[in-house]
Amino acid sequence: MLTRDVEMTGSLPKELLLSKHIHFLRKYADNSNENYEQLMVEYLRMSGIYWTTTALQLMDSDFDKAGRADILAMIKTCVHPNGGISAAKGHDPHLLYTFSAIQIMVSYDALNDQIIDIDKTAQYIRSLHKSDGSFMGDSWGEVDIRFSFAGIGSLALLGRLDTIDLDKTIDYVMLCYNTIDGGFGSRPGSESHAGLIYCSLASLSIAGQLDRIDADLLGWWLAERQLPSGGLNGRPEKLPDLCYSWWVLASLTIIGRLHWIDKHKLLRFILATQDEETGGFGDRPGNMVDPFHTLFGLTGLSLLSHQYSCDPNESIPADHNTDDGFDYANQWKSISEKIKQINPVFCMTQSVINRTNIKLQYLSL
Ligand code: GRG
């Protein structure tokens, strides 16, 4: 069978272009020019701000000050009387954008800045929780495992996780578990997909119930997502996409099997997706860049450089071409110094999660 993949040919970037990425993202974050409004499509603007601000926080220690007041003021315009939060002013509230807004507020340490009424927002989230333990995305009633994670993650960050029946919520997540490959799909009986596996494992980690899965079987399936180019896909027979450097690697990190991936090959793929002129990362080498892929390229590098337990010198497999222009040992050291540590469950900097009282579970081999 022919493997679907991309060719890693031509002159592809080999160094992390940190200052270019900061410049690229600041164009979005500089609210004084109303750039979020011009550049980020309205229906996902709140998540766009979360991707951009999280990526900037990972690279830039001065970021906290820049744009804080404007961004918090923008969130306030999206808060509805029922406590729910929308993607942009004038839109309906939705659980995914409520989660993004809470993540932004927590990272700015602004939960108690009177932007939201925490109890009302927790009540909105509970209103989307169904009697079978699943979560709807909004009042229209669609159910998806992404919404389970958004519900659990939001309530955990608000300090209100004890207001739902967590065991029942996790029982629903486990209904989406596929015993054949150890993965999870969007709903019971759906195909396993790396993005939905991340949502499920993050939920199980928050609930302390990771012992309910077969971590070896799932780790094997996740490691098989790596293609000859070094990039990762989200399910069999699909092309690699940089965003799986988050969904797959965060999942492997949570279950303690990140080292089942060839980190050096993946480094080459991740760096190749950068745009040397504009900064930013795209889904595949040579493609258009955007804040979504930029965040997940950086978070992938963060996980690999901070959490991969092998000594970089010893872990370069013999079949790697050492004349390929990569100085792996120094690359990893310099990346871990340039990009802060990301938390694999919340996709927020580890230093922000350390400020909360949230207890997370991780597996080890
Ligand atoms: C806090 C990081 C964070 C997330 C919040 C929204 C969400 C919770 C999780 C989304 C998980 C998910 C479904 C990710 C996959 C995104 C993606 C690239 C979807 C594309 O799907 P297909 O079927 O792609 O078009 P493939 O790669 O399978 O062809």
mmCIF file of C-alpha atoms and ligand atoms in Angstrom:
data_model
loop_
_atom_site.group_PDB
_atom_site.id
_atom_site.type_symbol
_atom_site.label_atom_id
_atom_site.label_comp_id
_atom_site.label_asym_id
_atom_site.label_seq_id
_atom_site.Cartn_x
_atom_site.Cartn_y
_atom_site.Cartn_z
ATOM 1 C CA MET A 1 0.000 0.000 0.000
ATOM 2 C CA LEU A 2 1.274 3.483 -0.907
ATOM 3 C CA THR A 3 1.756 5.796 2.107
ATOM 4 C CA ARG A 4 0.228 9.260 1.663
ATOM 5 C CA ASP A 5 2.905 11.753 2.678
ATOM 6 C CA VAL A 6 4.722 14.907 1.594
ATOM 7 C CA GLU A 7 8.196 15.197 0.022
ATOM 8 C CA MET A 8 10.788 16.924 2.178
ATOM 9 C CA THR A 9 12.756 18.394 -0.722
ATOM 10 C CA GLY A 10 14.168 21.822 -1.653
ATOM 11 C CA SER A 11 15.549 24.406 0.710
ATOM 12 C CA LEU A 12 13.370 24.092 3.779
ATOM 13 C CA PRO A 13 13.930 26.113 6.990
ATOM 14 C CA LYS A 14 16.222 24.356 9.470
ATOM 15 C CA GLU A 15 16.319 26.853 12.355
ATOM 16 C CA LEU A 16 13.587 28.116 14.657
ATOM 17 C CA LEU A 17 12.670 31.616 13.410
ATOM 18 C CA LEU A 18 11.608 32.893 16.818
ATOM 19 C CA SER A 19 11.616 36.665 16.266
ATOM 20 C CA LYS A 20 9.727 36.278 12.970
ATOM 21 C CA HIS A 21 7.011 34.262 14.721
ATOM 22 C CA ILE A 22 6.676 36.906 17.436
ATOM 23 C CA HIS A 23 6.345 39.575 14.737
ATOM 24 C CA PHE A 24 3.790 37.478 12.809
ATOM 25 C CA LEU A 25 1.624 36.915 15.899
ATOM 26 C CA ARG A 26 1.901 40.472 17.197
ATOM 27 C CA LYS A 27 0.143 41.657 14.038
ATOM 28 C CA TYR A 28 -2.895 39.765 15.329
ATOM 29 C CA ALA A 29 -2.453 40.655 18.976
ATOM 30 C CA ASP A 30 -2.048 44.386 18.433
ATOM 31 C CA ASN A 31 -5.654 45.288 19.050
ATOM 32 C CA SER A 32 -5.006 49.005 18.661
ATOM 33 C CA ASN A 33 -5.031 48.370 14.897
ATOM 34 C CA GLU A 34 -8.129 46.225 15.257
ATOM 35 C CA ASN A 35 -6.147 43.487 13.614
ATOM 36 C CA TYR A 36 -8.029 40.662 15.282
ATOM 37 C CA GLU A 37 -11.134 42.061 13.671
ATOM 38 C CA GLN A 38 -9.566 42.358 10.254
ATOM 39 C CA LEU A 39 -7.621 39.141 10.196
ATOM 40 C CA MET A 40 -9.452 36.595 12.322
ATOM 41 C CA VAL A 41 -12.767 35.392 10.943
ATOM 42 C CA GLU A 42 -15.540 36.346 13.321
ATOM 43 C CA TYR A 43 -17.028 32.942 14.032
ATOM 44 C CA LEU A 44 -13.824 31.713 15.693
ATOM 45 C CA ARG A 45 -12.277 34.945 16.890
ATOM 46 C CA MET A 46 -12.203 34.007 20.606
ATOM 47 C CA SER A 47 -10.277 30.813 19.875
ATOM 48 C CA GLY A 48 -8.026 32.804 17.522
ATOM 49 C CA ILE A 49 -7.106 35.102 20.387
ATOM 50 C CA TYR A 50 -6.423 32.071 22.602
ATOM 51 C CA TRP A 51 -4.127 30.508 19.939
ATOM 52 C CA THR A 52 -2.281 33.789 19.405
ATOM 53 C CA THR A 53 -1.854 34.838 23.031
ATOM 54 C CA THR A 54 -0.809 31.335 24.115
ATOM 55 C CA ALA A 55 1.778 31.136 21.326
ATOM 56 C CA LEU A 56 3.141 34.559 22.272
ATOM 57 C CA GLN A 57 3.315 33.638 25.953
ATOM 58 C CA LEU A 58 5.364 30.566 25.048
ATOM 59 C CA MET A 59 8.001 32.697 23.312
ATOM 60 C CA ASP A 60 7.847 36.124 24.876
ATOM 61 C CA SER A 61 8.157 36.863 28.574
ATOM 62 C CA ASP A 62 7.026 40.473 28.073
ATOM 63 C CA PHE A 63 3.791 39.403 26.504
ATOM 64 C CA ASP A 64 1.592 39.589 29.617
ATOM 65 C CA LYS A 65 1.496 43.367 29.521
ATOM 66 C CA ALA A 66 0.855 43.832 25.810
ATOM 67 C CA GLY A 67 -2.759 43.905 24.771
ATOM 68 C CA ARG A 68 -4.097 42.603 28.109
ATOM 69 C CA ALA A 69 -6.621 45.368 28.736
ATOM 70 C CA ASP A 70 -7.917 45.378 25.142
ATOM 71 C CA ILE A 71 -8.311 41.621 25.057
ATOM 72 C CA LEU A 72 -10.112 41.462 28.400
ATOM 73 C CA ALA A 73 -12.411 44.300 27.265
ATOM 74 C CA MET A 74 -13.146 42.368 24.059
ATOM 75 C CA ILE A 75 -14.053 39.257 26.101
ATOM 76 C CA LYS A 76 -16.452 41.336 28.210
ATOM 77 C CA THR A 77 -18.383 42.334 25.071
ATOM 78 C CA CYS A 78 -18.903 38.618 24.313
ATOM 79 C CA VAL A 79 -20.365 37.637 27.720
ATOM 80 C CA HIS A 80 -24.113 36.922 27.541
ATOM 81 C CA PRO A 81 -26.677 37.420 30.341
ATOM 82 C CA ASN A 82 -26.834 33.594 30.774
ATOM 83 C CA GLY A 83 -23.062 33.488 31.524
ATOM 84 C CA GLY A 84 -22.089 31.922 28.177
ATOM 85 C CA ILE A 85 -19.418 33.528 25.984
ATOM 86 C CA SER A 86 -19.435 33.907 22.192
ATOM 87 C CA ALA A 87 -16.664 33.959 19.569
ATOM 88 C CA ALA A 88 -17.310 37.639 18.823
ATOM 89 C CA LYS A 89 -19.683 40.421 19.896
ATOM 90 C CA GLY A 90 -23.226 39.801 18.664
ATOM 91 C CA HIS A 91 -22.765 36.044 18.193
ATOM 92 C CA ASP A 92 -24.510 33.299 20.185
ATOM 93 C CA PRO A 93 -22.623 31.809 23.133
ATOM 94 C CA HIS A 94 -20.929 28.438 22.639
ATOM 95 C CA LEU A 95 -19.055 26.096 24.980
ATOM 96 C CA LEU A 96 -15.871 26.069 22.851
ATOM 97 C CA TYR A 97 -15.563 29.881 22.930
ATOM 98 C CA THR A 98 -16.488 29.972 26.614
ATOM 99 C CA PHE A 99 -13.552 27.579 27.193
ATOM 100 C CA SER A 100 -11.174 29.707 25.089
ATOM 101 C CA ALA A 101 -12.217 32.881 26.928
ATOM 102 C CA ILE A 102 -11.698 31.189 30.321
ATOM 103 C CA GLN A 103 -8.254 29.974 29.213
ATOM 104 C CA ILE A 104 -7.297 33.521 28.175
ATOM 105 C CA MET A 105 -8.588 35.009 31.443
ATOM 106 C CA VAL A 106 -6.761 32.399 33.544
ATOM 107 C CA SER A 107 -3.526 32.982 31.651
ATOM 108 C CA TYR A 108 -3.872 36.731 32.327
ATOM 109 C CA ASP A 109 -4.756 35.970 35.969
ATOM 110 C CA ALA A 110 -7.991 37.891 35.362
ATOM 111 C CA LEU A 111 -10.723 35.483 36.517
ATOM 112 C CA ASN A 112 -11.584 37.777 39.401
ATOM 113 C CA ASP A 113 -11.450 41.001 37.379
ATOM 114 C CA GLN A 114 -15.273 41.260 37.072
ATOM 115 C CA ILE A 115 -15.277 40.264 33.404
ATOM 116 C CA ILE A 116 -17.537 37.306 34.103
ATOM 117 C CA ASP A 117 -19.727 36.207 37.002
ATOM 118 C CA ILE A 118 -18.003 32.869 37.683
ATOM 119 C CA ASP A 119 -21.136 31.223 39.123
ATOM 120 C CA LYS A 120 -23.266 32.309 36.167
ATOM 121 C CA THR A 121 -20.732 31.026 33.649
ATOM 122 C CA ALA A 122 -20.483 27.727 35.556
ATOM 123 C CA GLN A 123 -24.300 27.548 35.484
ATOM 124 C CA TYR A 124 -24.264 28.110 31.679
ATOM 125 C CA ILE A 125 -21.788 25.237 31.295
ATOM 126 C CA ARG A 126 -23.937 22.990 33.500
ATOM 127 C CA SER A 127 -26.996 23.859 31.380
ATOM 128 C CA LEU A 128 -25.240 22.092 28.473
ATOM 129 C CA HIS A 129 -24.552 18.938 30.500
ATOM 130 C CA LYS A 130 -27.002 16.148 29.641
ATOM 131 C CA SER A 131 -28.364 13.429 31.915
ATOM 132 C CA ASP A 132 -26.244 10.758 30.136
ATOM 133 C CA GLY A 133 -23.053 12.657 31.095
ATOM 134 C CA SER A 134 -22.383 14.131 27.614
ATOM 135 C CA PHE A 135 -22.058 17.852 26.851
ATOM 136 C CA MET A 136 -23.792 19.852 24.128
ATOM 137 C CA GLY A 137 -21.836 22.630 22.397
ATOM 138 C CA ASP A 138 -24.728 25.089 22.706
ATOM 139 C CA SER A 139 -28.484 25.196 23.053
ATOM 140 C CA TRP A 140 -28.913 23.672 19.562
ATOM 141 C CA GLY A 141 -27.974 20.324 21.057
ATOM 142 C CA GLU A 142 -25.003 18.914 19.093
ATOM 143 C CA VAL A 143 -23.028 16.426 21.222
ATOM 144 C CA ASP A 144 -19.303 15.748 20.686
ATOM 145 C CA ILE A 145 -16.396 14.597 22.856
ATOM 146 C CA ARG A 146 -14.741 18.014 22.242
ATOM 147 C CA PHE A 147 -17.558 19.533 24.260
ATOM 148 C CA SER A 148 -16.955 17.063 27.131
ATOM 149 C CA PHE A 149 -13.366 18.325 27.389
ATOM 150 C CA ALA A 150 -14.431 21.964 27.013
ATOM 151 C CA GLY A 151 -17.025 21.478 29.802
ATOM 152 C CA ILE A 152 -14.680 19.625 32.172
ATOM 153 C CA GLY A 153 -11.694 21.887 31.395
ATOM 154 C CA SER A 154 -13.727 25.093 31.842
ATOM 155 C CA LEU A 155 -15.242 24.000 35.155
ATOM 156 C CA ALA A 156 -11.812 22.890 36.408
ATOM 157 C CA LEU A 157 -10.283 26.294 35.558
ATOM 158 C CA LEU A 158 -13.245 28.061 37.214
ATOM 159 C CA GLY A 159 -12.813 25.910 40.349
ATOM 160 C CA ARG A 160 -16.351 24.504 39.929
ATOM 161 C CA LEU A 161 -15.669 20.907 38.848
ATOM 162 C CA ASP A 162 -17.412 19.625 41.969
ATOM 163 C CA THR A 163 -20.745 20.967 40.705
ATOM 164 C CA ILE A 164 -21.200 18.160 38.121
ATOM 165 C CA ASP A 165 -21.307 14.376 38.374
ATOM 166 C CA LEU A 166 -17.757 13.814 37.080
ATOM 167 C CA ASP A 167 -17.960 10.000 37.147
ATOM 168 C CA LYS A 168 -20.996 10.047 34.872
ATOM 169 C CA THR A 169 -19.269 12.562 32.576
ATOM 170 C CA ILE A 170 -16.250 10.270 32.258
ATOM 171 C CA ASP A 171 -18.519 7.242 31.751
ATOM 172 C CA TYR A 172 -19.808 9.036 28.638
ATOM 173 C CA VAL A 173 -16.228 9.744 27.465
ATOM 174 C CA MET A 174 -15.519 6.014 27.865
ATOM 175 C CA LEU A 175 -18.511 5.207 25.630
ATOM 176 C CA CYS A 176 -16.484 6.881 22.832
ATOM 177 C CA TYR A 177 -13.500 4.547 23.534
ATOM 178 C CA ASN A 178 -12.622 2.056 20.785
ATOM 179 C CA THR A 179 -11.246 -1.181 22.244
ATOM 180 C CA ILE A 180 -9.921 -2.234 18.803
ATOM 181 C CA ASP A 181 -7.182 0.453 18.661
ATOM 182 C CA GLY A 182 -7.344 2.056 22.115
ATOM 183 C CA GLY A 183 -8.441 5.434 20.664
ATOM 184 C CA PHE A 184 -11.520 7.633 20.944
ATOM 185 C CA GLY A 185 -13.965 9.036 18.384
ATOM 186 C CA SER A 186 -16.284 12.039 18.464
ATOM 187 C CA ARG A 187 -19.298 9.972 19.587
ATOM 188 C CA PRO A 188 -19.888 6.323 20.611
ATOM 189 C CA GLY A 189 -18.909 4.053 17.686
ATOM 190 C CA SER A 190 -17.051 6.785 15.710
ATOM 191 C CA GLU A 191 -13.588 6.279 14.178
ATOM 192 C CA SER A 192 -10.569 7.063 16.365
ATOM 193 C CA HIS A 193 -9.000 10.450 15.631
ATOM 194 C CA ALA A 194 -5.942 12.031 17.293
ATOM 195 C CA GLY A 195 -7.741 15.329 18.046
ATOM 196 C CA LEU A 196 -10.532 13.513 19.843
ATOM 197 C CA ILE A 197 -8.071 11.219 21.635
ATOM 198 C CA TYR A 198 -6.415 14.348 23.074
ATOM 199 C CA CYS A 199 -9.809 15.671 24.273
ATOM 200 C CA SER A 200 -10.598 12.320 25.911
ATOM 201 C CA LEU A 201 -7.208 11.842 27.589
ATOM 202 C CA ALA A 202 -7.204 15.441 28.847
ATOM 203 C CA SER A 203 -10.652 14.804 30.389
ATOM 204 C CA LEU A 204 -9.497 11.526 31.966
ATOM 205 C CA SER A 205 -6.355 13.234 33.306
ATOM 206 C CA ILE A 206 -8.382 15.976 35.009
ATOM 207 C CA ALA A 207 -10.708 13.318 36.469
ATOM 208 C CA GLY A 208 -7.802 11.046 37.532
ATOM 209 C CA GLN A 209 -9.246 8.100 35.569
ATOM 210 C CA LEU A 210 -6.506 7.318 33.025
ATOM 211 C CA ASP A 211 -6.351 3.750 34.331
ATOM 212 C CA ARG A 212 -9.501 3.016 32.312
ATOM 213 C CA ILE A 213 -7.602 2.844 28.986
ATOM 214 C CA ASP A 214 -5.073 0.462 27.397
ATOM 215 C CA ALA A 215 -2.130 2.894 27.242
ATOM 216 C CA ASP A 216 0.174 0.516 25.326
ATOM 217 C CA LEU A 217 -2.373 -0.153 22.588
ATOM 218 C CA LEU A 218 -3.198 3.552 22.275
ATOM 219 C CA GLY A 219 0.492 4.563 22.424
ATOM 220 C CA TRP A 220 1.219 2.167 19.563
ATOM 221 C CA TRP A 221 -1.617 3.620 17.438
ATOM 222 C CA LEU A 222 -0.452 7.187 18.179
ATOM 223 C CA ALA A 223 3.198 6.384 17.356
ATOM 224 C CA GLU A 224 2.037 4.919 14.040
ATOM 225 C CA ARG A 225 0.786 8.383 13.092
ATOM 226 C CA GLN A 226 4.384 9.344 12.221
ATOM 227 C CA LEU A 227 5.065 9.194 8.470
ATOM 228 C CA PRO A 228 8.386 8.864 6.600
ATOM 229 C CA SER A 229 8.543 12.685 6.233
ATOM 230 C CA GLY A 230 8.619 12.854 10.056
ATOM 231 C CA GLY A 231 5.210 14.604 10.205
ATOM 232 C CA LEU A 232 2.158 13.174 11.943
ATOM 233 C CA ASN A 233 -1.342 12.482 10.659
ATOM 234 C CA GLY A 234 -4.538 12.286 12.725
ATOM 235 C CA ARG A 235 -5.717 8.872 11.517
ATOM 236 C CA PRO A 236 -4.554 6.191 9.046
ATOM 237 C CA GLU A 237 -4.242 7.020 5.327
ATOM 238 C CA LYS A 238 -4.292 10.799 5.872
ATOM 239 C CA LEU A 239 -1.643 13.370 5.008
ATOM 240 C CA PRO A 240 0.546 14.814 7.772
ATOM 241 C CA ASP A 241 -0.578 18.100 9.301
ATOM 242 C CA LEU A 242 1.473 20.182 11.735
ATOM 243 C CA CYS A 243 -1.429 20.516 14.183
ATOM 244 C CA TYR A 244 -1.046 16.812 15.050
ATOM 245 C CA SER A 245 2.281 17.783 16.593
ATOM 246 C CA TRP A 246 -0.049 18.889 19.368
ATOM 247 C CA TRP A 247 -2.926 16.408 19.373
ATOM 248 C CA VAL A 248 -0.656 13.335 19.050
ATOM 249 C CA LEU A 249 2.266 14.536 21.189
ATOM 250 C CA ALA A 250 0.101 15.890 24.022
ATOM 251 C CA SER A 251 -1.723 12.526 24.081
ATOM 252 C CA LEU A 252 1.554 10.579 24.166
ATOM 253 C CA THR A 253 2.850 12.875 26.914
ATOM 254 C CA ILE A 254 -0.250 12.335 29.069
ATOM 255 C CA ILE A 255 0.169 8.545 28.797
ATOM 256 C CA GLY A 256 3.961 8.710 29.331
ATOM 257 C CA ARG A 257 4.965 7.438 25.880
ATOM 258 C CA LEU A 258 6.233 10.550 24.089
ATOM 259 C CA HIS A 259 9.551 8.846 23.395
ATOM 260 C CA TRP A 260 7.783 6.365 21.072
ATOM 261 C CA ILE A 261 8.012 9.099 18.397
ATOM 262 C CA ASP A 262 11.216 9.870 16.450
ATOM 263 C CA LYS A 263 11.706 13.431 17.727
ATOM 264 C CA HIS A 264 14.530 14.326 15.339
ATOM 265 C CA LYS A 265 12.532 13.475 12.224
ATOM 266 C CA LEU A 266 9.588 15.396 13.605
ATOM 267 C CA LEU A 267 11.819 18.400 14.353
ATOM 268 C CA ARG A 268 12.811 18.549 10.684
ATOM 269 C CA PHE A 269 9.138 18.428 9.621
ATOM 270 C CA ILE A 270 8.048 21.091 12.131
ATOM 271 C CA LEU A 271 10.835 23.516 11.173
ATOM 272 C CA ALA A 272 10.079 22.930 7.467
ATOM 273 C CA THR A 273 6.520 24.244 7.922
ATOM 274 C CA GLN A 274 7.775 27.735 8.901
ATOM 275 C CA ASP A 275 7.544 30.644 6.448
ATOM 276 C CA GLU A 276 11.013 32.191 6.306
ATOM 277 C CA GLU A 277 9.699 35.531 5.041
ATOM 278 C CA THR A 278 6.564 36.243 7.055
ATOM 279 C CA GLY A 279 7.126 34.046 10.120
ATOM 280 C CA GLY A 280 4.399 31.670 11.313
ATOM 281 C CA PHE A 281 3.821 27.969 10.614
ATOM 282 C CA GLY A 282 1.497 26.262 8.103
ATOM 283 C CA ASP A 283 -0.015 22.764 8.001
ATOM 284 C CA ARG A 284 2.636 21.396 5.591
ATOM 285 C CA PRO A 285 5.940 22.666 4.135
ATOM 286 C CA GLY A 286 5.321 25.524 1.685
ATOM 287 C CA ASN A 287 1.689 26.132 2.692
ATOM 288 C CA MET A 288 0.049 29.315 4.036
ATOM 289 C CA VAL A 289 0.763 30.131 7.681
ATOM 290 C CA ASP A 290 -1.841 30.924 10.360
ATOM 291 C CA PRO A 291 -2.026 31.347 14.180
ATOM 292 C CA PHE A 292 -3.663 27.895 14.727
ATOM 293 C CA HIS A 293 -0.754 25.999 13.146
ATOM 294 C CA THR A 294 1.764 28.431 14.650
ATOM 295 C CA LEU A 295 0.549 27.609 18.170
ATOM 296 C CA PHE A 296 0.633 23.866 17.548
ATOM 297 C CA GLY A 297 4.074 23.939 15.920
ATOM 298 C CA LEU A 298 5.433 25.749 18.977
ATOM 299 C CA THR A 299 3.619 23.522 21.481
ATOM 300 C CA GLY A 300 4.941 20.437 19.688
ATOM 301 C CA LEU A 301 8.481 21.786 19.984
ATOM 302 C CA SER A 302 7.843 22.658 23.615
ATOM 303 C CA LEU A 303 6.714 19.121 24.483
ATOM 304 C CA LEU A 304 9.602 17.516 22.607
ATOM 305 C CA SER A 305 12.295 19.780 24.034
ATOM 306 C CA HIS A 306 11.052 19.869 27.656
ATOM 307 C CA GLN A 307 9.417 16.463 28.150
ATOM 308 C CA TYR A 308 11.317 13.980 26.001
ATOM 309 C CA SER A 309 13.383 12.170 28.565
ATOM 310 C CA CYS A 310 16.235 10.797 26.366
ATOM 311 C CA ASP A 311 19.609 12.436 26.124
ATOM 312 C CA PRO A 312 19.546 14.110 22.675
ATOM 313 C CA ASN A 313 23.055 12.905 21.832
ATOM 314 C CA GLU A 314 22.223 9.301 22.551
ATOM 315 C CA SER A 315 18.800 9.245 20.966
ATOM 316 C CA ILE A 316 19.754 10.057 17.381
ATOM 317 C CA PRO A 317 19.003 6.788 15.585
ATOM 318 C CA ALA A 318 21.752 5.325 13.392
ATOM 319 C CA ASP A 319 19.688 5.712 10.204
ATOM 320 C CA HIS A 320 19.622 9.501 10.510
ATOM 321 C CA ASN A 321 21.675 11.364 7.965
ATOM 322 C CA THR A 322 24.144 13.307 10.073
ATOM 323 C CA ASP A 323 25.097 15.440 7.045
ATOM 324 C CA ASP A 324 21.608 16.891 6.762
ATOM 325 C CA GLY A 325 22.654 20.227 8.233
ATOM 326 C CA PHE A 326 21.032 19.620 11.606
ATOM 327 C CA ASP A 327 22.956 19.980 14.821
ATOM 328 C CA TYR A 328 20.373 18.093 16.839
ATOM 329 C CA ALA A 329 21.988 18.329 20.254
ATOM 330 C CA ASN A 330 22.332 22.114 20.109
ATOM 331 C CA GLN A 331 18.958 22.560 18.422
ATOM 332 C CA TRP A 332 17.111 20.857 21.289
ATOM 333 C CA LYS A 333 18.992 22.826 23.916
ATOM 334 C CA SER A 334 18.332 26.131 22.206
ATOM 335 C CA ILE A 335 14.636 25.329 21.566
ATOM 336 C CA SER A 336 14.055 24.432 25.216
ATOM 337 C CA GLU A 337 15.617 27.776 26.178
ATOM 338 C CA LYS A 338 13.539 29.764 23.671
ATOM 339 C CA ILE A 339 10.120 28.125 24.141
ATOM 340 C CA LYS A 340 8.562 27.758 27.586
ATOM 341 C CA GLN A 341 7.061 24.555 28.883
ATOM 342 C CA ILE A 342 3.471 23.868 27.777
ATOM 343 C CA ASN A 343 1.004 21.914 29.895
ATOM 344 C CA PRO A 344 -0.104 18.824 27.888
ATOM 345 C CA VAL A 345 -3.653 18.797 29.289
ATOM 346 C CA PHE A 346 -4.739 22.446 29.076
ATOM 347 C CA CYS A 347 -2.446 23.698 26.273
ATOM 348 C CA MET A 348 -1.499 26.678 28.451
ATOM 349 C CA THR A 349 1.961 27.481 29.789
ATOM 350 C CA GLN A 350 2.986 25.225 32.682
ATOM 351 C CA SER A 351 3.697 28.282 34.848
ATOM 352 C CA VAL A 352 0.046 29.376 34.490
ATOM 353 C CA ILE A 353 -1.251 25.894 35.374
ATOM 354 C CA ASN A 354 1.105 25.853 38.392
ATOM 355 C CA ARG A 355 -0.764 28.922 39.712
ATOM 356 C CA THR A 356 -4.025 26.934 39.819
ATOM 357 C CA ASN A 357 -4.846 24.174 42.316
ATOM 358 C CA ILE A 358 -5.775 21.716 39.591
ATOM 359 C CA LYS A 359 -4.430 18.183 40.078
ATOM 360 C CA LEU A 360 -3.673 16.303 36.881
ATOM 361 C CA GLN A 361 -2.890 12.630 36.350
ATOM 362 C CA TYR A 362 -0.155 11.366 34.000
ATOM 363 C CA LEU A 363 0.817 7.799 33.234
ATOM 364 C CA SER A 364 4.368 6.515 32.995
ATOM 365 C CA LEU A 365 5.819 3.364 31.478
HETATM 366 C C1 GRG B 1 -7.495 23.597 24.387
HETATM 367 C C2 GRG B 1 -6.072 22.802 22.492
HETATM 368 C C3 GRG B 1 -7.425 22.962 23.059
HETATM 369 C C4 GRG B 1 -8.512 22.499 22.369
HETATM 370 C C5 GRG B 1 -9.917 22.648 22.795
HETATM 371 C C6 GRG B 1 -11.594 22.304 20.064
HETATM 372 C C7 GRG B 1 -10.857 21.301 20.854
HETATM 373 C C8 GRG B 1 -10.793 21.480 22.355
HETATM 374 C C9 GRG B 1 -10.274 20.243 20.296
HETATM 375 C C10 GRG B 1 -10.300 19.933 18.833
HETATM 376 C C11 GRG B 1 -9.748 18.560 18.593
HETATM 377 C C12 GRG B 1 -9.761 18.195 17.132
HETATM 378 C C13 GRG B 1 -10.973 17.566 16.587
HETATM 379 C C14 GRG B 1 -8.685 18.447 16.379
HETATM 380 C C15 GRG B 1 -8.546 18.121 14.966
HETATM 381 C C16 GRG B 1 -8.535 19.356 14.129
HETATM 382 C C17 GRG B 1 -8.464 19.024 12.664
HETATM 383 C C18 GRG B 1 -7.222 19.225 11.922
HETATM 384 C C19 GRG B 1 -9.516 18.551 12.056
HETATM 385 C C20 GRG B 1 -9.481 18.205 10.630
HETATM 386 O O1 GRG B 1 -10.237 17.039 10.497
HETATM 387 P P1 GRG B 1 -10.168 16.308 9.091
HETATM 388 O O2 GRG B 1 -11.000 15.091 9.158
HETATM 389 O O3 GRG B 1 -8.633 16.055 9.123
HETATM 390 O O4 GRG B 1 -10.452 17.272 8.010
HETATM 391 P P2 GRG B 1 -7.764 14.826 8.765
HETATM 392 O O5 GRG B 1 -6.400 15.253 9.214
HETATM 393 O O6 GRG B 1 -8.285 13.659 9.544
HETATM 394 O O7 GRG B 1 -7.887 14.691 7.283
#
